[in-house]
mmCIF file of N, CA, C and O in Angstrom:
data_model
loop_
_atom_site.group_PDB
_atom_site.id
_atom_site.type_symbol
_atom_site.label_atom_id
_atom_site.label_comp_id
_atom_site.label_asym_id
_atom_site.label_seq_id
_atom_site.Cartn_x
_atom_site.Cartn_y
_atom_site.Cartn_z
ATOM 1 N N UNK A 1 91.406 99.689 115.968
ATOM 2 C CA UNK A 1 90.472 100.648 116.523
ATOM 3 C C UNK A 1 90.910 101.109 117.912
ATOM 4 O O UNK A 1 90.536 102.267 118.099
ATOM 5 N N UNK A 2 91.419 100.716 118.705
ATOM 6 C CA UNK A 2 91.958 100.542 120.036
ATOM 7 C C UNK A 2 92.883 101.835 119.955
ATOM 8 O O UNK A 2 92.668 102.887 120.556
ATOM 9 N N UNK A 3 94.013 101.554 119.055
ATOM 10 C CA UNK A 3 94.861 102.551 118.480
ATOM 11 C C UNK A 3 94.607 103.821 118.317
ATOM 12 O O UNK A 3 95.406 104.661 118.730
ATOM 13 N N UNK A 4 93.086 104.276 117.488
ATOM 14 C CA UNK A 4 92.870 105.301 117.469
ATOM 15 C C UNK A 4 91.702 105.492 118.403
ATOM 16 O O UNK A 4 91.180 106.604 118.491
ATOM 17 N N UNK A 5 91.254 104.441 119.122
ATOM 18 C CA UNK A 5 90.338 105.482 120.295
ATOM 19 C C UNK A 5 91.494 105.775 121.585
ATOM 20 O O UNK A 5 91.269 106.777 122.263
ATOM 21 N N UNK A 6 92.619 105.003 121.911
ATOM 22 C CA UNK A 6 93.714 105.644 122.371
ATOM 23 C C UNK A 6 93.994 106.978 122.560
ATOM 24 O O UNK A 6 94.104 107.664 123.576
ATOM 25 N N UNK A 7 94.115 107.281 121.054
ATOM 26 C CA UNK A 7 95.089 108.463 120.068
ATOM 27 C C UNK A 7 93.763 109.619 120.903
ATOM 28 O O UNK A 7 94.116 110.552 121.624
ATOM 29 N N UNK A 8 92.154 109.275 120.590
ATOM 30 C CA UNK A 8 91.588 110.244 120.588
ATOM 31 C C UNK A 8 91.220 110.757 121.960
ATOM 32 O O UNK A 8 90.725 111.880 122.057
ATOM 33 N N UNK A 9 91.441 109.965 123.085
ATOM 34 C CA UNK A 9 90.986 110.054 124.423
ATOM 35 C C UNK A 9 92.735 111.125 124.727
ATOM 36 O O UNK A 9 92.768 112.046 125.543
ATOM 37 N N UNK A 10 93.434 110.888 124.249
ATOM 38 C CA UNK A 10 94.688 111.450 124.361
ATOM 39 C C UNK A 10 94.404 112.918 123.906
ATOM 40 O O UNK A 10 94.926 113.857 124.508
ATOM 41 N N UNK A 11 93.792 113.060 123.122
ATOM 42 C CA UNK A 11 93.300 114.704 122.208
ATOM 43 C C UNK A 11 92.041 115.073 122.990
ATOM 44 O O UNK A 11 91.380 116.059 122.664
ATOM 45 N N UNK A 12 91.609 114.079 124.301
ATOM 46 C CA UNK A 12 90.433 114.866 124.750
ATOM 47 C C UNK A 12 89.204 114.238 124.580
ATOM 48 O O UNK A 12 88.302 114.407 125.401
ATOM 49 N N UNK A 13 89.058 113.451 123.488
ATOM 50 C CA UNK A 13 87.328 113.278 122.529
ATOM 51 C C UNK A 13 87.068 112.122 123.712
ATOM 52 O O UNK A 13 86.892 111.114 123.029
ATOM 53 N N UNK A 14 86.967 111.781 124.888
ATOM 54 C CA UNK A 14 86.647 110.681 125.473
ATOM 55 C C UNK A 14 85.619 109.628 124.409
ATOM 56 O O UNK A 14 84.583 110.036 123.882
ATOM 57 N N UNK A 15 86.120 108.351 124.263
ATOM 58 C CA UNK A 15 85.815 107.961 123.440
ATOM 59 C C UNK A 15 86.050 106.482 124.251
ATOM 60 O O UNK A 15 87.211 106.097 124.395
ATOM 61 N N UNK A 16 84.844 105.602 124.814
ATOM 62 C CA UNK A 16 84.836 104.447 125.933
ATOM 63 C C UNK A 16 85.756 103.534 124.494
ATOM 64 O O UNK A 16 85.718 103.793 123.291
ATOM 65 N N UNK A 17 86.531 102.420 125.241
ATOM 66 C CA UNK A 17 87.102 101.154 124.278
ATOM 67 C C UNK A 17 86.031 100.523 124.084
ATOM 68 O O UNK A 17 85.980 100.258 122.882
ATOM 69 N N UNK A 18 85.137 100.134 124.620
ATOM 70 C CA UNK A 18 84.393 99.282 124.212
ATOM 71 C C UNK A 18 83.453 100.017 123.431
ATOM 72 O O UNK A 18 82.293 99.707 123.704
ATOM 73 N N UNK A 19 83.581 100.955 122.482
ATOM 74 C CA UNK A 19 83.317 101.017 121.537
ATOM 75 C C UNK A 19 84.106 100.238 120.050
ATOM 76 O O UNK A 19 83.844 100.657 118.922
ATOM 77 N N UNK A 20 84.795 99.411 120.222
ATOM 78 C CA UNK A 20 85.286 99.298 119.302
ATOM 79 C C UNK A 20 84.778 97.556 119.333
ATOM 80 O O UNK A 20 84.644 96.985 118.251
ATOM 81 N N UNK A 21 84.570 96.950 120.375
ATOM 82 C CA UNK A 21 83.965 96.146 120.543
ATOM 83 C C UNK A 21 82.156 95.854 119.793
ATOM 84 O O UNK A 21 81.660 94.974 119.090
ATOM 85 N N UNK A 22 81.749 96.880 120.302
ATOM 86 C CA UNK A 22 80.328 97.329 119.732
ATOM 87 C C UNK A 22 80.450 97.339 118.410
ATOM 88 O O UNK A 22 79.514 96.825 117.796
ATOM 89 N N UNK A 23 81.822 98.016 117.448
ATOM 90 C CA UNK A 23 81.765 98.518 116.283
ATOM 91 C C UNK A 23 81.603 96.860 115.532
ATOM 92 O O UNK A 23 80.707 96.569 114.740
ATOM 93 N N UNK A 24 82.997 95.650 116.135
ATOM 94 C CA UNK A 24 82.597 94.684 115.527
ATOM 95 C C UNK A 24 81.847 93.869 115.357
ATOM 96 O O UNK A 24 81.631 93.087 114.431
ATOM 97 N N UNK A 25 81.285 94.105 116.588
ATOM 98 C CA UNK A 25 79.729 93.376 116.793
ATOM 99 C C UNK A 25 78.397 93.830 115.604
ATOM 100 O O UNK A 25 77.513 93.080 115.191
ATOM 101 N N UNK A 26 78.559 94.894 115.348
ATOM 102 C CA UNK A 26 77.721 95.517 113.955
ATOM 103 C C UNK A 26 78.422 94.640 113.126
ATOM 104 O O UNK A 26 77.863 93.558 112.947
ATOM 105 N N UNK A 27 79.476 94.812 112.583
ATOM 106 C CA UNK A 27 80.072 94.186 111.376
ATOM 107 C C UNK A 27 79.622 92.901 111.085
ATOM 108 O O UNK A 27 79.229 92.416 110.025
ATOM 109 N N UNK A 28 79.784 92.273 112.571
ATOM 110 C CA UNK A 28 79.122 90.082 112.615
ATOM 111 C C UNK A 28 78.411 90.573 111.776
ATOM 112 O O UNK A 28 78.783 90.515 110.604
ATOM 113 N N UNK A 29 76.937 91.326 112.177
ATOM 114 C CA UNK A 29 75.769 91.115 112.073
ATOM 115 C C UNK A 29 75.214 91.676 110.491
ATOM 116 O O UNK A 29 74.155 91.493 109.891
ATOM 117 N N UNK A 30 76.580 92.508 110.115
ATOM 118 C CA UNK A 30 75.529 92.844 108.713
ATOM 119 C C UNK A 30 75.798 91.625 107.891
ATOM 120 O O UNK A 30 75.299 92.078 106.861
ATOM 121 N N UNK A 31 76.334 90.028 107.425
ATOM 122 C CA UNK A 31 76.570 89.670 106.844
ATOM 123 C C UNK A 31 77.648 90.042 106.308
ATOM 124 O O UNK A 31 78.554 90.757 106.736
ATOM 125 N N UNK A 32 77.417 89.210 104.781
ATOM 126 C CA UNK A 32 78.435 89.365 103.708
ATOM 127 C C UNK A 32 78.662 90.461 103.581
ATOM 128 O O UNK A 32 77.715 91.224 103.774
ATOM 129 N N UNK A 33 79.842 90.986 103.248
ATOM 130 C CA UNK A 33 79.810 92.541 102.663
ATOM 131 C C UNK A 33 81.671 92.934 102.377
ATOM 132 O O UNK A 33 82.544 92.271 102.938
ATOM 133 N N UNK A 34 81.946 93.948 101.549
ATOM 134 C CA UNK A 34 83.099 94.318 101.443
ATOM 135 C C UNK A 34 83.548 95.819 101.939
ATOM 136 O O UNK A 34 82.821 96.788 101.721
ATOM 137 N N UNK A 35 84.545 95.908 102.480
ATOM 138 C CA UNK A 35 84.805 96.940 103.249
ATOM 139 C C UNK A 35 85.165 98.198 101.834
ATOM 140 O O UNK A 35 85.549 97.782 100.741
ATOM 141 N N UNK A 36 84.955 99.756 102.113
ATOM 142 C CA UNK A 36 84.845 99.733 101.039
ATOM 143 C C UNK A 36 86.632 100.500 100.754
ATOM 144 O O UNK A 36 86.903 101.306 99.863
ATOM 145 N N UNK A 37 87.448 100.034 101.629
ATOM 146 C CA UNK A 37 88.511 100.408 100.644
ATOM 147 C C UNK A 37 89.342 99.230 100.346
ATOM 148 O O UNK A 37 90.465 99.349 99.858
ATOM 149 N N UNK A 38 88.706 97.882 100.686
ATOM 150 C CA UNK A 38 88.952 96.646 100.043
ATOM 151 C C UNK A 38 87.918 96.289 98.318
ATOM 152 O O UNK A 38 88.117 95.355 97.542
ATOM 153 N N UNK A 39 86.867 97.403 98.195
ATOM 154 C CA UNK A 39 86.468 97.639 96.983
ATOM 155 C C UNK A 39 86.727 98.416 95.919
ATOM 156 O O UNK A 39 86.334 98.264 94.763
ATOM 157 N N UNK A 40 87.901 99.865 96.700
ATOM 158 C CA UNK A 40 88.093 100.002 95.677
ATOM 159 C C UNK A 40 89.900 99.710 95.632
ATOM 160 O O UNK A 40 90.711 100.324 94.939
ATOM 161 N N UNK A 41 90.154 98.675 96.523
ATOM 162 C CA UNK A 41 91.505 98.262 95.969
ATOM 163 C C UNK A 41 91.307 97.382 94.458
ATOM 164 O O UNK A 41 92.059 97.270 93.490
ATOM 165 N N UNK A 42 89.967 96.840 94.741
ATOM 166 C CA UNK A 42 89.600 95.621 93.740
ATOM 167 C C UNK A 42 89.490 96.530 92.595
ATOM 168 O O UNK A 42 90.061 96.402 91.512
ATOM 169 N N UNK A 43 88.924 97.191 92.852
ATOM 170 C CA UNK A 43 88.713 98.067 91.187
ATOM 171 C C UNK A 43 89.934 99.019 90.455
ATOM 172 O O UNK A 43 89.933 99.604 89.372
ATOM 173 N N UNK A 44 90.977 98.916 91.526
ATOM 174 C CA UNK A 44 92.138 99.748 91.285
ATOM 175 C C UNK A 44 92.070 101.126 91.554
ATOM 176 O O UNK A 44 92.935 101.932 91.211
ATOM 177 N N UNK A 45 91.129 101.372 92.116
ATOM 178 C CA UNK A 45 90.883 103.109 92.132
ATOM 179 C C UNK A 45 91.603 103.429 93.415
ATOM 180 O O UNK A 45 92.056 102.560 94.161
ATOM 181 N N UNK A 46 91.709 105.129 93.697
ATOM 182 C CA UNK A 46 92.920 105.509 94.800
ATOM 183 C C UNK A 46 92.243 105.026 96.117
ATOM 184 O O UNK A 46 91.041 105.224 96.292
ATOM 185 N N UNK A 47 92.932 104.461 96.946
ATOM 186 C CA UNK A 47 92.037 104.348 98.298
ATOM 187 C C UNK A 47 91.892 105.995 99.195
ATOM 188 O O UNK A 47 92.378 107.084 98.891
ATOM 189 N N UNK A 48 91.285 105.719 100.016
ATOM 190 C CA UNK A 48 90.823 106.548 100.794
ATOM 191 C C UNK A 48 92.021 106.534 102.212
ATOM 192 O O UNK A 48 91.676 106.108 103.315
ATOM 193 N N UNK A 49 93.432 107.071 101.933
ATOM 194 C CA UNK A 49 94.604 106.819 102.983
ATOM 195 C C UNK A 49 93.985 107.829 103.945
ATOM 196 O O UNK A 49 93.574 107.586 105.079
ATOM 197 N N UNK A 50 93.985 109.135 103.240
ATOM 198 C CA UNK A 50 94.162 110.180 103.951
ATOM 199 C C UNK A 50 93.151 110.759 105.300
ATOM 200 O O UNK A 50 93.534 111.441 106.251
ATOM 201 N N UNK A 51 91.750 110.240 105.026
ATOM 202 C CA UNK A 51 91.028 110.463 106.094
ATOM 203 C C UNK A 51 90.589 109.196 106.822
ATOM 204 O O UNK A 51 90.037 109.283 107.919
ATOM 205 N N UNK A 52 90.797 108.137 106.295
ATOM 206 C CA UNK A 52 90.624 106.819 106.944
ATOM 207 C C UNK A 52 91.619 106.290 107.962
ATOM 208 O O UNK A 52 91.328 105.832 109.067
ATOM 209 N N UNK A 53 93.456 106.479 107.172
ATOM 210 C CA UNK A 53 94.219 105.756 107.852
ATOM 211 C C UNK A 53 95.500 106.951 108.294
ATOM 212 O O UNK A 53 95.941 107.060 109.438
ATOM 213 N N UNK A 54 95.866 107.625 107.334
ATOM 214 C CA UNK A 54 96.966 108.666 107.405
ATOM 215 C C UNK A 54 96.521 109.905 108.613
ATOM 216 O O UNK A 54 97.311 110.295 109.472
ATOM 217 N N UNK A 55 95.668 110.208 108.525
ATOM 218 C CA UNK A 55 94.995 111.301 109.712
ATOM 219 C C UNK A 55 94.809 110.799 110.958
ATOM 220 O O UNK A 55 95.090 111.529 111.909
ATOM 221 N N UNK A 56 94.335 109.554 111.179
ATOM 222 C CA UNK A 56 94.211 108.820 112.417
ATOM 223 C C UNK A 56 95.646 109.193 113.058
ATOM 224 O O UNK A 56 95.913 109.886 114.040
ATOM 225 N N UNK A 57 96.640 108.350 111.976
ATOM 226 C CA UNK A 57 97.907 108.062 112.497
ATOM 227 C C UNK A 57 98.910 109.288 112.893
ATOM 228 O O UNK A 57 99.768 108.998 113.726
ATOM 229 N N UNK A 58 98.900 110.746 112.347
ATOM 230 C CA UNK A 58 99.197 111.583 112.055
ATOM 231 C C UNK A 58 98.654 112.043 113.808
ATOM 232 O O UNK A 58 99.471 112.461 114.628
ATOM 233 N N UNK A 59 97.212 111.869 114.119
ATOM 234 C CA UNK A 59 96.781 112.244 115.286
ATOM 235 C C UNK A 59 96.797 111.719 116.286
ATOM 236 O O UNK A 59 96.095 112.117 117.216
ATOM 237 N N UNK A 60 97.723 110.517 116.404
ATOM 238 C CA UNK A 60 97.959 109.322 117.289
ATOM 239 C C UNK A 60 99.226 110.327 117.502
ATOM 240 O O UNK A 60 99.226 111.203 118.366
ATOM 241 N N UNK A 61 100.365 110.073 116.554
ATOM 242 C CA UNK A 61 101.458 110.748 116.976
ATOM 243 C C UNK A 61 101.513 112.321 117.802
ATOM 244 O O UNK A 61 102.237 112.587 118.761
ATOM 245 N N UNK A 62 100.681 113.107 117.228
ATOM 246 C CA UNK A 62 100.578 114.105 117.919
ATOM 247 C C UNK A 62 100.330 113.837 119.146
ATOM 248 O O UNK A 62 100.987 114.206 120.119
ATOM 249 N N UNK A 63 99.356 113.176 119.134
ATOM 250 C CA UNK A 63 99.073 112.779 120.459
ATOM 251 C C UNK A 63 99.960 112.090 122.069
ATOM 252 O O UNK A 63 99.649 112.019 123.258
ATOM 253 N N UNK A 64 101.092 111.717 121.285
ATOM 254 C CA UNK A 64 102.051 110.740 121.740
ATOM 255 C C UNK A 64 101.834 109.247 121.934
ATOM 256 O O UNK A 64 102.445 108.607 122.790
ATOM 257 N N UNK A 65 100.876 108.683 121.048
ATOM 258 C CA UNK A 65 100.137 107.501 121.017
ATOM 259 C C UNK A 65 100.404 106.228 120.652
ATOM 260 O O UNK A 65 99.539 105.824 119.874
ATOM 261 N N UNK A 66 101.064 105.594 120.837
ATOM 262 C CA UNK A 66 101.661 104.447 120.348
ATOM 263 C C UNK A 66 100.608 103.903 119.208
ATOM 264 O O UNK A 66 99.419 103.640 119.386
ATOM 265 N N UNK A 67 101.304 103.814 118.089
ATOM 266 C CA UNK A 67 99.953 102.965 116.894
ATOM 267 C C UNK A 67 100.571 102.132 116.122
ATOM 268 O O UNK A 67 100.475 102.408 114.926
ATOM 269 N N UNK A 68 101.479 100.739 116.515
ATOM 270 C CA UNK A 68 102.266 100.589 115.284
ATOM 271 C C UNK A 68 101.878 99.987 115.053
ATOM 272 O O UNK A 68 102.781 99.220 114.720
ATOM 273 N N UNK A 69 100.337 99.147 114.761
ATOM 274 C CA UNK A 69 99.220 98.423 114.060
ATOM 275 C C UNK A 69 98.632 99.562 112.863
ATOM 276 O O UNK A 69 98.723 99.533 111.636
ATOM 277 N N UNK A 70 98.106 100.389 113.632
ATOM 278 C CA UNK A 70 97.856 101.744 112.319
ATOM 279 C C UNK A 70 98.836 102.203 111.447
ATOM 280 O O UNK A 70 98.491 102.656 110.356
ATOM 281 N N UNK A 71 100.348 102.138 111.857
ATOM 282 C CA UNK A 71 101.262 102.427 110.925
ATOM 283 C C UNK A 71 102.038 101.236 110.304
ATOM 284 O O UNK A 71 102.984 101.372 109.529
ATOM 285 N N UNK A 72 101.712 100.476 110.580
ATOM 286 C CA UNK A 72 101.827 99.132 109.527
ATOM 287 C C UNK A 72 100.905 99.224 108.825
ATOM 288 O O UNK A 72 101.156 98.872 107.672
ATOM 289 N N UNK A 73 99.620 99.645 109.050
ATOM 290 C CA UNK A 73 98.699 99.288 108.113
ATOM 291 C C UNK A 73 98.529 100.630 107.001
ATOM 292 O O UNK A 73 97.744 100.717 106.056
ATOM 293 N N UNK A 74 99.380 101.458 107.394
ATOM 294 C CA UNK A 74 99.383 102.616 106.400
ATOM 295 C C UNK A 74 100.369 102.328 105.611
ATOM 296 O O UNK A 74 100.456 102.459 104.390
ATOM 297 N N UNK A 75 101.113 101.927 106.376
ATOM 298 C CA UNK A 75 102.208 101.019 105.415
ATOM 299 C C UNK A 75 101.702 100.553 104.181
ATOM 300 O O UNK A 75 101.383 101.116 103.134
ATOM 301 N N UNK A 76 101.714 99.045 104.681
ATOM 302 C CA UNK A 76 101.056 98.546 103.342
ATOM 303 C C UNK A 76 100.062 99.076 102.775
ATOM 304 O O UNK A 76 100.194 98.745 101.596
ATOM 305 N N UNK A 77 98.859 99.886 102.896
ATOM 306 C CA UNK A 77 98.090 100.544 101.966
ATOM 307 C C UNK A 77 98.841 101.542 101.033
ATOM 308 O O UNK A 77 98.804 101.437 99.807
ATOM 309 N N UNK A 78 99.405 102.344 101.578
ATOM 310 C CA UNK A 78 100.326 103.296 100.801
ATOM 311 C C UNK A 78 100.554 102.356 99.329
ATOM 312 O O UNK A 78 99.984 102.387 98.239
ATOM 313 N N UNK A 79 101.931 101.332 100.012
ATOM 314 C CA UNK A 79 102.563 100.802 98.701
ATOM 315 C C UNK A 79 101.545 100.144 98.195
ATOM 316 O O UNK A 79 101.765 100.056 96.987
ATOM 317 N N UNK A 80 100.365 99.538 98.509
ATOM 318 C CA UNK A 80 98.999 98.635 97.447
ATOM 319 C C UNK A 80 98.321 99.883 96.491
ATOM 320 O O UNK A 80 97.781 99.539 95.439
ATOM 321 N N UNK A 81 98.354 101.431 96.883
ATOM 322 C CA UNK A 81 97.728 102.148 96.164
ATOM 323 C C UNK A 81 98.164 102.363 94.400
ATOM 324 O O UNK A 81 99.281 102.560 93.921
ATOM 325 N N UNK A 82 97.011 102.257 93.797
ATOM 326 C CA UNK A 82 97.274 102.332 92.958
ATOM 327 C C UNK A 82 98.225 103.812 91.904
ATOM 328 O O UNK A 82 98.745 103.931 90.795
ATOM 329 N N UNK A 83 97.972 104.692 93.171
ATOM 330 C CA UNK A 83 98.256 106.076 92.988
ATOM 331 C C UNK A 83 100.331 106.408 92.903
ATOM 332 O O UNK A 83 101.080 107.167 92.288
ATOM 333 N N UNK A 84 100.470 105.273 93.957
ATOM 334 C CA UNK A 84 102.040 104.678 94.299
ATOM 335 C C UNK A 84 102.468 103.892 93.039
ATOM 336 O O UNK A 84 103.570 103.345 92.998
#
């Protein structure tokens, strides 16, 4: 998350870090739960690259943004898709 509130303060969107802090602090609190493109890896269906992880990263670079946590992680989603 760091990565792309980086990327986006770089494009302008002022966007505080400790929002990303806040974001996991929701997550503690909802309980159990599955993220949902860890649901539909489970079900085999296409994940969601393009507006979740590929666009971030796409707008990091534009940006001149260092993300090589986001592009590892597009990484491996890419090759886990079932679409690949």
């Amino acid at each position: 998350m760091l990565e792309v509130i980086a990327a986006a303060n770089a494009l302008g969107l002022k966007i505080p870090e400790t929002l990303a802090d806040k974001q996991i602090e929701r997550t503690r609190n909802m309980g159990a739960y599955k993220a949902s493109t860890l649901i539909d890896f489970e079900r085999r269906q296409p994940l969601e690259l393009d507006s979740m992880f590929l666009e971030p990263l796409r707008q990091a670079k534009k940006a001149g943004v260092p993300a090589p946590r986001l592009s590892a992680l597009c990484r491996v989603l890419t090759a886990l898709d079932p679409r690949n």
